[in-house]
Short mmCIF file of C-alpha atoms and ligand atoms in Angstrom, two decimals:
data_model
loop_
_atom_site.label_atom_id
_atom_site.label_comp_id
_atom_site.label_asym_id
_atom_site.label_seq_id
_atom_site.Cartn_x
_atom_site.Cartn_y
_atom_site.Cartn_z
CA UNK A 1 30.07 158.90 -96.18
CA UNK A 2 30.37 160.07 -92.42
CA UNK A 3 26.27 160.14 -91.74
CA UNK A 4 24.51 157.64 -89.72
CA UNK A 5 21.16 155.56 -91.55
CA UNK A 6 18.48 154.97 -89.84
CA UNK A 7 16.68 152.48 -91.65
CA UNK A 8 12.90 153.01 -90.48
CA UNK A 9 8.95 154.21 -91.33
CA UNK A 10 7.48 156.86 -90.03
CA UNK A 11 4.71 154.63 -89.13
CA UNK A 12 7.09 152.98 -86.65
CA UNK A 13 6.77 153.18 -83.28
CA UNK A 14 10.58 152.48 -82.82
CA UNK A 15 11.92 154.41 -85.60
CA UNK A 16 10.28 157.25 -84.00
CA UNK A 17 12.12 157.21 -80.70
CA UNK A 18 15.75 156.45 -82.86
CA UNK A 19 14.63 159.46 -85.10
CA UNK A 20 13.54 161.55 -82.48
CA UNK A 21 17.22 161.11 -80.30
CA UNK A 22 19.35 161.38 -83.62
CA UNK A 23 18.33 164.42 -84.43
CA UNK A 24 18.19 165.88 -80.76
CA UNK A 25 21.88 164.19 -80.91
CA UNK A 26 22.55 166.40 -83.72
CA UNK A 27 24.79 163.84 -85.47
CA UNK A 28 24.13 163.99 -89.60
CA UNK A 29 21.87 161.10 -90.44
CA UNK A 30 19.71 159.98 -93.44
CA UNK A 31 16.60 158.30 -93.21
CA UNK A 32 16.19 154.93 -95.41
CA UNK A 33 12.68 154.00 -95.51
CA UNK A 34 12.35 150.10 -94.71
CA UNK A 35 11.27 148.92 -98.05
CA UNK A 36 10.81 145.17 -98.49
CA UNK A 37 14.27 145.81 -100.78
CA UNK A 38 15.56 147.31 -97.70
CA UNK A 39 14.59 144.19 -95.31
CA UNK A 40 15.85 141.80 -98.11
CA UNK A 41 18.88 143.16 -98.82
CA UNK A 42 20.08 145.04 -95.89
CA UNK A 43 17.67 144.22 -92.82
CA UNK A 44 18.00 140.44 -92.75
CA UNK A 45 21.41 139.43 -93.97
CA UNK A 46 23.30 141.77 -91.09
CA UNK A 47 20.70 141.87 -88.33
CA UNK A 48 19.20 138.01 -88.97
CA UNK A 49 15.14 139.01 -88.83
CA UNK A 50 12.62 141.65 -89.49
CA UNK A 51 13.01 144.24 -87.38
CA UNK A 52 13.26 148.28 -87.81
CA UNK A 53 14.97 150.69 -86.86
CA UNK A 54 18.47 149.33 -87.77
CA UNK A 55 21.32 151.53 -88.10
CA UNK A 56 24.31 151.53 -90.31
CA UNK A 57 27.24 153.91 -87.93
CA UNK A 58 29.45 155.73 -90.53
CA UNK A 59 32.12 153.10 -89.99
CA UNK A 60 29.49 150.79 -91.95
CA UNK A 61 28.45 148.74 -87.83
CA UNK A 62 24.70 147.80 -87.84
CA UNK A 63 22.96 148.42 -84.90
CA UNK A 64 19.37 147.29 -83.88
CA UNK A 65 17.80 147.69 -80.59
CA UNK A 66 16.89 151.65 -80.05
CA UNK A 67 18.84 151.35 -76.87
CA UNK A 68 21.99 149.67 -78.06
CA UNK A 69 21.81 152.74 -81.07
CA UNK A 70 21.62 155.33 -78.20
CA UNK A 71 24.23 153.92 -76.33
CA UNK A 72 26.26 153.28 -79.14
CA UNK A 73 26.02 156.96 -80.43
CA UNK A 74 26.33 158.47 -76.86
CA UNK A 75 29.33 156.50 -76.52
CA UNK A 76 31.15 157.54 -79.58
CA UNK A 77 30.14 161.07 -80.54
CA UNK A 78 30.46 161.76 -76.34
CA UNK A 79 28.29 165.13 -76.82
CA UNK A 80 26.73 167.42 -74.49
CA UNK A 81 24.24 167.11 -72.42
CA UNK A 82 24.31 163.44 -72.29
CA UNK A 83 20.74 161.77 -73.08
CA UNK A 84 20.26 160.58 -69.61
CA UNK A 85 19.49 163.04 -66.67
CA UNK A 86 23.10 163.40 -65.13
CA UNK A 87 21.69 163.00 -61.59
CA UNK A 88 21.90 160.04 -60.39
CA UNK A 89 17.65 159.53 -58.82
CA UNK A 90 16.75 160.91 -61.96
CA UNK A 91 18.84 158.81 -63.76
CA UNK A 92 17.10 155.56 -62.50
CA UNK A 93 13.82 157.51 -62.99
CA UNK A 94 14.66 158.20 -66.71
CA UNK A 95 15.36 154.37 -67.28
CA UNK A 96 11.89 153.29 -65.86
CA UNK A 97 10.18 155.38 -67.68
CA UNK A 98 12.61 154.20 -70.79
CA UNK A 99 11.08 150.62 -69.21
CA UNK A 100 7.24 151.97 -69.83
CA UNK A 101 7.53 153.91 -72.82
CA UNK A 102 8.95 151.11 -74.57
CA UNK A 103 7.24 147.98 -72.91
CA UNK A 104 3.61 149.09 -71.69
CA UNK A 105 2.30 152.10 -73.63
CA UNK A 106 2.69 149.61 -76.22
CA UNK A 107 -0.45 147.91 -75.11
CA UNK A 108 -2.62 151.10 -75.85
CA UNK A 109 -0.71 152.42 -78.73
CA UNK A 110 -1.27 149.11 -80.96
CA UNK A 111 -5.14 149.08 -79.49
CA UNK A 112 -5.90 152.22 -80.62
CA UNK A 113 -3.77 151.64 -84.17
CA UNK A 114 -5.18 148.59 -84.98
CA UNK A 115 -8.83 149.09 -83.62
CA UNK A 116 -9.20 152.32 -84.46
CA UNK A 117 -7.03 153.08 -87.84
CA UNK A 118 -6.90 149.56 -89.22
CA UNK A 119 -7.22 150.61 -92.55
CA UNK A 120 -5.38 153.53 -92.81
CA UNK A 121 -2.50 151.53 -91.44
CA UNK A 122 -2.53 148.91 -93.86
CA UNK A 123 -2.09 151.68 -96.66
CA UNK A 124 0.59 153.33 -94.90
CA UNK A 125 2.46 150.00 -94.47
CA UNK A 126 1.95 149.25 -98.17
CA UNK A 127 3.07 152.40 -99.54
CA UNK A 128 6.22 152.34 -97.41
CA UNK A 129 7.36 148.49 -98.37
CA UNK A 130 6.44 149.05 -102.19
CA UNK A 131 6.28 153.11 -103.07
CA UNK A 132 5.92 151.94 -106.87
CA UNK A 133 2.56 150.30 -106.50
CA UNK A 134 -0.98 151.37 -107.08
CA UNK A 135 -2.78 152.55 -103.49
CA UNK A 136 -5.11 148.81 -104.05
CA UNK A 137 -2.05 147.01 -104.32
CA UNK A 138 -0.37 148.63 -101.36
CA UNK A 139 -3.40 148.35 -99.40
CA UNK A 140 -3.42 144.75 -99.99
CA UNK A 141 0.54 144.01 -99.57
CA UNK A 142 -0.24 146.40 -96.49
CA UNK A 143 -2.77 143.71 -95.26
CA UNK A 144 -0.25 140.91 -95.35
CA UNK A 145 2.62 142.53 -93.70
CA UNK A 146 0.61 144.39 -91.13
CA UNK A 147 -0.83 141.09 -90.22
CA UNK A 148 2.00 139.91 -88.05
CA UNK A 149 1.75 143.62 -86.15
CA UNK A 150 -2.37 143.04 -85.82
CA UNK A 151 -1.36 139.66 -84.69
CA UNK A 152 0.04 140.73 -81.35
CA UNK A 153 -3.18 142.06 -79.72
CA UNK A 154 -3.90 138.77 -77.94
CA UNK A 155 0.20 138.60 -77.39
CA UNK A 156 -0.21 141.93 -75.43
CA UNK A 157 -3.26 140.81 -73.66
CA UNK A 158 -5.70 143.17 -75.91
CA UNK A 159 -9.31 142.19 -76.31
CA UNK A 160 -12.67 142.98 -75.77
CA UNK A 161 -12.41 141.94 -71.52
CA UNK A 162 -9.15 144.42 -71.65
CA UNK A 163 -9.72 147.53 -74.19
CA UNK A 164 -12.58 149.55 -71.93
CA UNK A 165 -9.75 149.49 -69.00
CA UNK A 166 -6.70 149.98 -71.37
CA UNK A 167 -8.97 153.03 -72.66
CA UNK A 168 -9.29 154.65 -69.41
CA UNK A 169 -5.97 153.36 -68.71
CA UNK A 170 -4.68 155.80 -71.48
CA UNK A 171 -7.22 158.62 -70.93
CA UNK A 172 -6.05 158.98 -67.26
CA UNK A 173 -2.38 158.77 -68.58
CA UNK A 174 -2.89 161.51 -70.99
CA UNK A 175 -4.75 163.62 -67.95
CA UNK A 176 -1.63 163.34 -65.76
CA UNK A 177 0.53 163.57 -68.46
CA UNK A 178 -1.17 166.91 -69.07
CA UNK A 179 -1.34 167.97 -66.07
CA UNK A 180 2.63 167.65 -65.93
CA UNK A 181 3.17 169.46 -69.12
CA UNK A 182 1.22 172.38 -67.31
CA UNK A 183 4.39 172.81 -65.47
CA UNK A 184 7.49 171.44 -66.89
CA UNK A 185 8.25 171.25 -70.69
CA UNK A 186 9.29 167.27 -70.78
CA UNK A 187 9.26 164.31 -68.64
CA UNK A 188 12.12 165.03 -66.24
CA UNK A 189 11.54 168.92 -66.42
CA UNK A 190 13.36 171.83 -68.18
CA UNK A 191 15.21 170.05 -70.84
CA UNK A 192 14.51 166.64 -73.17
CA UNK A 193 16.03 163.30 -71.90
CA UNK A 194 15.90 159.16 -72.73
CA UNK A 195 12.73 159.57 -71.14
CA UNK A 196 10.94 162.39 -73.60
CA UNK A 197 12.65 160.17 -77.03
CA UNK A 198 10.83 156.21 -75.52
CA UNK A 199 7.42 158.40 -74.18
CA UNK A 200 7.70 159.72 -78.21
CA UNK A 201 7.53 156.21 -79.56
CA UNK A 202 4.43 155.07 -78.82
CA UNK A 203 2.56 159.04 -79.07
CA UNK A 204 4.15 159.53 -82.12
CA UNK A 205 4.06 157.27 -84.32
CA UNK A 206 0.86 155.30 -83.18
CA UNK A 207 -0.90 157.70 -80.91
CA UNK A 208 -0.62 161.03 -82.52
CA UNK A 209 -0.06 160.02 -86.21
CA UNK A 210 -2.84 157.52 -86.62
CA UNK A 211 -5.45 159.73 -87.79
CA UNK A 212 -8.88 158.37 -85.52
CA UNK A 213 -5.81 158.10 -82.44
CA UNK A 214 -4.67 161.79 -83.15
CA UNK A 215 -7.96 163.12 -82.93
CA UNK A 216 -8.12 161.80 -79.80
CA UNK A 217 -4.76 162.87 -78.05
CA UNK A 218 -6.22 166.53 -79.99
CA UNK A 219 -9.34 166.58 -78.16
CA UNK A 220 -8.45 165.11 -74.76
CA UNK A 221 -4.69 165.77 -74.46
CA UNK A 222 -3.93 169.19 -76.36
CA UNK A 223 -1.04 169.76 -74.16
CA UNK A 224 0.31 166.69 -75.00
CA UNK A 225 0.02 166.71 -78.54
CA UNK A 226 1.86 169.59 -78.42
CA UNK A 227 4.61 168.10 -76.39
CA UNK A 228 4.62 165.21 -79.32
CA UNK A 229 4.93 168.27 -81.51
CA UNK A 230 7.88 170.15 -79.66
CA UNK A 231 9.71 166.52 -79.31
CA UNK A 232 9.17 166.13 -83.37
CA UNK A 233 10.68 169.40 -84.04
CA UNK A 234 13.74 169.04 -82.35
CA UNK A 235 12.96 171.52 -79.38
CA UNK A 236 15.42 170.78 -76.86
CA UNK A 237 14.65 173.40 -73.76
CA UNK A 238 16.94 174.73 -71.32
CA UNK A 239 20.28 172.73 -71.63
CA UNK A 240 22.43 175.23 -69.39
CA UNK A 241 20.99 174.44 -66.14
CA UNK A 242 21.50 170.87 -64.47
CA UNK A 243 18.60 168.84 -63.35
CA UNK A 244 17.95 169.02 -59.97
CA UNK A 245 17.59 165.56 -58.45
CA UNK A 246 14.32 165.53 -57.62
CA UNK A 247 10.99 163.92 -58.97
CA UNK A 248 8.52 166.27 -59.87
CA UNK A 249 4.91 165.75 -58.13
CA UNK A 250 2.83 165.80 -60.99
CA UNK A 251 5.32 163.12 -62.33
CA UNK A 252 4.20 160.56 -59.78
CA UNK A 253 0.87 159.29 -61.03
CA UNK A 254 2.77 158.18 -64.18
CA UNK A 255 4.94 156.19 -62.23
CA UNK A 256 2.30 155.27 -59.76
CA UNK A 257 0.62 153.80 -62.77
CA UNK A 258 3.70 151.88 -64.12
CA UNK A 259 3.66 150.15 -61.26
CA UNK A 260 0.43 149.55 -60.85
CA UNK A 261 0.03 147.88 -64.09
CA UNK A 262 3.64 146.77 -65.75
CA UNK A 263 4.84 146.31 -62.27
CA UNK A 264 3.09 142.63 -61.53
CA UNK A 265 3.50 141.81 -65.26
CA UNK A 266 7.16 142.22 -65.04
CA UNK A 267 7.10 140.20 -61.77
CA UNK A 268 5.08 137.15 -63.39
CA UNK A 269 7.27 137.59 -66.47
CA UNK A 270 10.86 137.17 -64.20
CA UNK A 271 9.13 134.27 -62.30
CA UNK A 272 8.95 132.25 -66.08
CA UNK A 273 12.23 133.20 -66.92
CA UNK A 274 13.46 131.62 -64.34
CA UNK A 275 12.13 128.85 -64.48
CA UNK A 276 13.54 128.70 -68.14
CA UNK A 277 16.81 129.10 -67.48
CA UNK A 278 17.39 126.83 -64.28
CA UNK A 279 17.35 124.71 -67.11
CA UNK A 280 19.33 126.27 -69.98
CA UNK A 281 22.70 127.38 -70.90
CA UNK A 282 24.89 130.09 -71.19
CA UNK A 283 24.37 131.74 -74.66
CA UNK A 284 21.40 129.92 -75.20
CA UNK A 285 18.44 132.36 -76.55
CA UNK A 286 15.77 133.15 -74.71
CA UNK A 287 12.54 132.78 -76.27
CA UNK A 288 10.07 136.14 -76.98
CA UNK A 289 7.69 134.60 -75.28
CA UNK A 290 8.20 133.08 -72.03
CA UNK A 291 4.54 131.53 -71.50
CA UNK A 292 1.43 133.00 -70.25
CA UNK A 293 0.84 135.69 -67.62
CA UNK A 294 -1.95 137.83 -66.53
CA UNK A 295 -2.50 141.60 -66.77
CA UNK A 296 -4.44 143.80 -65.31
CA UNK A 297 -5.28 147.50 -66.63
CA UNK A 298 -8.19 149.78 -64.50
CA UNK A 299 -9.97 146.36 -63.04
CA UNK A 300 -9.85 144.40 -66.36
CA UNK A 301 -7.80 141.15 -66.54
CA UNK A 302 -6.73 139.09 -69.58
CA UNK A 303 -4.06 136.37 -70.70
CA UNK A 304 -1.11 137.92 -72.31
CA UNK A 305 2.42 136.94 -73.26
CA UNK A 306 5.32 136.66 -71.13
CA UNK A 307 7.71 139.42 -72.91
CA UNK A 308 11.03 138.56 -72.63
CA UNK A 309 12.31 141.34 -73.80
CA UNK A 310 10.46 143.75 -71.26
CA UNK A 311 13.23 142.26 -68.93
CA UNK A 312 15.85 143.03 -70.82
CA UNK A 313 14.85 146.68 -70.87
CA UNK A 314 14.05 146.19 -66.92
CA UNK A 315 17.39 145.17 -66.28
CA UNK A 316 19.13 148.48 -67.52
CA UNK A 317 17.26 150.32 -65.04
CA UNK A 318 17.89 147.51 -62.27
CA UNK A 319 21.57 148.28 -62.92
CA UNK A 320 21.34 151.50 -62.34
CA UNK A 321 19.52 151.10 -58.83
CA UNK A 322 22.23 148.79 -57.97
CA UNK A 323 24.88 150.94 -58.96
CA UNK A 324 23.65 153.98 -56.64
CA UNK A 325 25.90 154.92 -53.92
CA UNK A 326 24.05 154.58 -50.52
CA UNK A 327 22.28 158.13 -49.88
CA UNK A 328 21.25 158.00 -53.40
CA UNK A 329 19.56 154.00 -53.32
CA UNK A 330 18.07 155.82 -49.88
CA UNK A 331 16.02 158.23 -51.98
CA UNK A 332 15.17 155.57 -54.47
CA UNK A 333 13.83 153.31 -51.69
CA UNK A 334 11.76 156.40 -50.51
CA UNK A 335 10.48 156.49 -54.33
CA UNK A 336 9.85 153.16 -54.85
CA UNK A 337 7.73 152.57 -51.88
CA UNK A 338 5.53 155.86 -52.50
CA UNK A 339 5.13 154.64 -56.01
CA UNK A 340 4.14 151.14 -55.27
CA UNK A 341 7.21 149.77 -56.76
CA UNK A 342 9.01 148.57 -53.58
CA UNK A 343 8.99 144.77 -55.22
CA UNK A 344 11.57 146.13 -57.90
CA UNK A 345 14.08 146.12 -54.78
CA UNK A 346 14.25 142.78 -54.24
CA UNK A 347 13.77 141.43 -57.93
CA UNK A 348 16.52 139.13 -58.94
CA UNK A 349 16.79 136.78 -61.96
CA UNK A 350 19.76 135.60 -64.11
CA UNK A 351 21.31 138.35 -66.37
CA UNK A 352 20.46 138.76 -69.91
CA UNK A 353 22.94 139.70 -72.78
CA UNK A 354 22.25 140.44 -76.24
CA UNK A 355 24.47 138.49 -78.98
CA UNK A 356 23.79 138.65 -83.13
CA UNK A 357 20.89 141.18 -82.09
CA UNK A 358 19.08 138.39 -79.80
CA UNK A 359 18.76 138.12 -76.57
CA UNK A 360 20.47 135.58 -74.76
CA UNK A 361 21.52 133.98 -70.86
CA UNK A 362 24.50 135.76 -70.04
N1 GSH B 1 13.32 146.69 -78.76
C1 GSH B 1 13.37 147.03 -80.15
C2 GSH B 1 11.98 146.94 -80.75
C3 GSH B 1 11.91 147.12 -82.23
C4 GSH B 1 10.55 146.72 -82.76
O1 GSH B 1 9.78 146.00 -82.10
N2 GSH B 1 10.24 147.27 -83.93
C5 GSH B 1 9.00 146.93 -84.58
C6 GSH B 1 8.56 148.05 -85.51
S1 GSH B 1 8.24 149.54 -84.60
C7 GSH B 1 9.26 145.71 -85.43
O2 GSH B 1 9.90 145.78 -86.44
N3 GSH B 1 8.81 144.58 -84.93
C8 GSH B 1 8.98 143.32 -85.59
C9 GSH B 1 8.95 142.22 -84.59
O3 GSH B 1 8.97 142.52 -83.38
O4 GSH B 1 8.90 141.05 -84.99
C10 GSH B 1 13.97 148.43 -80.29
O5 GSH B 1 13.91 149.21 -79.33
O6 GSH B 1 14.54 148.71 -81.36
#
């Protein structure tokens, strides 16, 4: 068989993102719902925990990670356009917004999901792990395996101090987002990039799908909705004309925002890393969490975990930065500073590599 499989749910905010790119990619796939058959038999012998999407290349490789299956398939099937902008400012801008689709609109996407559509989402997550069961039974093995996802509220700093400021948080994100789409199709303007397939992750699958979360983006956000819309169909705009290398105004509050929030967590995050590894090895894993932090969304401050992995992600668009030839880091400096994110210049910690689908100290 010469397809990819993406192993996934539609409920996934992952999967979505991996779905979304494959089929922009154009490369034949299947879609394998994660069953708990699936997981047992597929998920955790290769990949070593429970974790979706995973995909099988046609040459039978499993890949995990969203960005290791984009690189992967970008890297093999070398198509046209590539996924990332192929300017180089808008190629660092692409990866931080990779950094806050994937790491930080997280925060209000499980919120929403899980106070908002608890229910619902336990019978989605039954009737994808066992399709054979009654709905009562798959609302109740729903219960037990969504537990773990409910679970990491307080790991993302979500409670009843945070959710009125992650709620404004996300209304004034879906206001500039909106604002945006007024005048370019996607994120990085005439044509869909990296950026449009992590932003589809979380207002897909959580934020559009969930029904009480849909309504929402509907009412507020009807611009964006349709962007999730556009994305989900496969629309791909203008692919004949190159980018030009320039951030779009209405594109900065986004940013502005990134920093303002996932900016200082990042920060407190590298500081505990490390710390962790002045004392570890080479190869040795780094834990998921890396202690306690603080965030701070619109004024309202909680405890919250120390993602590793949001460094991880950070890192790929650090590389990039450091990789710019001088006129081009010139223009990034000018970005970073209007956007608040002039710390990101200087931020230095040990590198990270990922081994057996882990992450580890390189
Ligand atoms: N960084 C990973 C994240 C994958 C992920 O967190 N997937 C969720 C479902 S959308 C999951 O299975 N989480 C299980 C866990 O984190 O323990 C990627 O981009 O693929």
């Amino acid at each position: 068989m010469d397809a990819y499989t993406l192993y996934g749910a539609e409920v996934s905010y992952y999967t979505g993102k991996a779905r979304a790119y494959l089929r922009w990619r154009g490369v034949p796939y299947v879609e394998q719902t994660a069953t708990q058959e699936v997981y047992r038999d597929i998920i955790l012998p290769t990949v070593g925990w429970p974790v979706i999407p995973v995909v099988r290349t046609p040459g039978g490789e499993i890949l995990q990670d969203t960005a290791d299956i984009i690189g992967h398939i970008e890297a093999v099937e070398s198509r046209d356009p590539p996924v990332w902008p192929q300017t180089p400012l808008l190629r660092f801008v692409s990866e931080l917004l990779h950094l806050y689709g994937d790491e930080w609109l997280m925060i209000p996407a499980m919120h929403y999901r899980w106070s908002y559509n608890e229910d619902w989402a336990y019978a989605e997550f039954g009737a994808l792990s066992a399709p054979h069961l009654t709905p009562e039974e798959q609302y109740e093995l729903g219960k037990k395996n969504g537990a773990r996802f409910k679970g990491a509220l307080p790991v993302l700093g979500v409670n009843e101090t945070t959710i009125p400021g992650i709620e404004t948080s996300y209304e004034a994100f879906l206001e500039d987002f909106s604002a945006h789409l007024e005048t370019h199709p996607y994120l990085l303007g005439h044509r869909t990039t990296l950026a449009d397939f992590a932003f589809f992750g979380p207002l897909y699958a959580h934020l559009y799908r969930d029904p009480t979360s849909g309504e929402l983006m509907k009412r507020l956000a009807p611009k964006v909705a349709d962007w999730v819309e556009r994305v989900e169909s496969g629309e791909r705009g203008d692919e004949t004309v190159p980018h030009e290398d320039t951030v779009h105004a209405t594109l900065m509050p986004i940013l502005e925002r990134q920093m303002r929030e996932q900016l200082p967590a990042l920060l407190a995050t590298a500081a505990l890393y490390r710390d962790w590894a002045s004392t570890a090895e080479a190869g040795e894993r780094v834990p998921r969490q890396l202690g306690k932090i603080t965030i701070e969304i619109e004024g309202c401050q909680a405890e919250a975990a120390a993602r590793s992995f949001q460094l991880w992600r950070l890192q790929g668009a650090l590389d990039v930065y450091h990789g710019m030839d001088e006129p081009t880091r010139t223009r990034a400096d000018a970005l970073l500073n209007t956007i608040g994110g002039a710390d990101l210049k200087r931020l230095d910690y040990p590198r990270l590599k990922r081994e057996n689908y882990k992450l580890v100290l390189a």
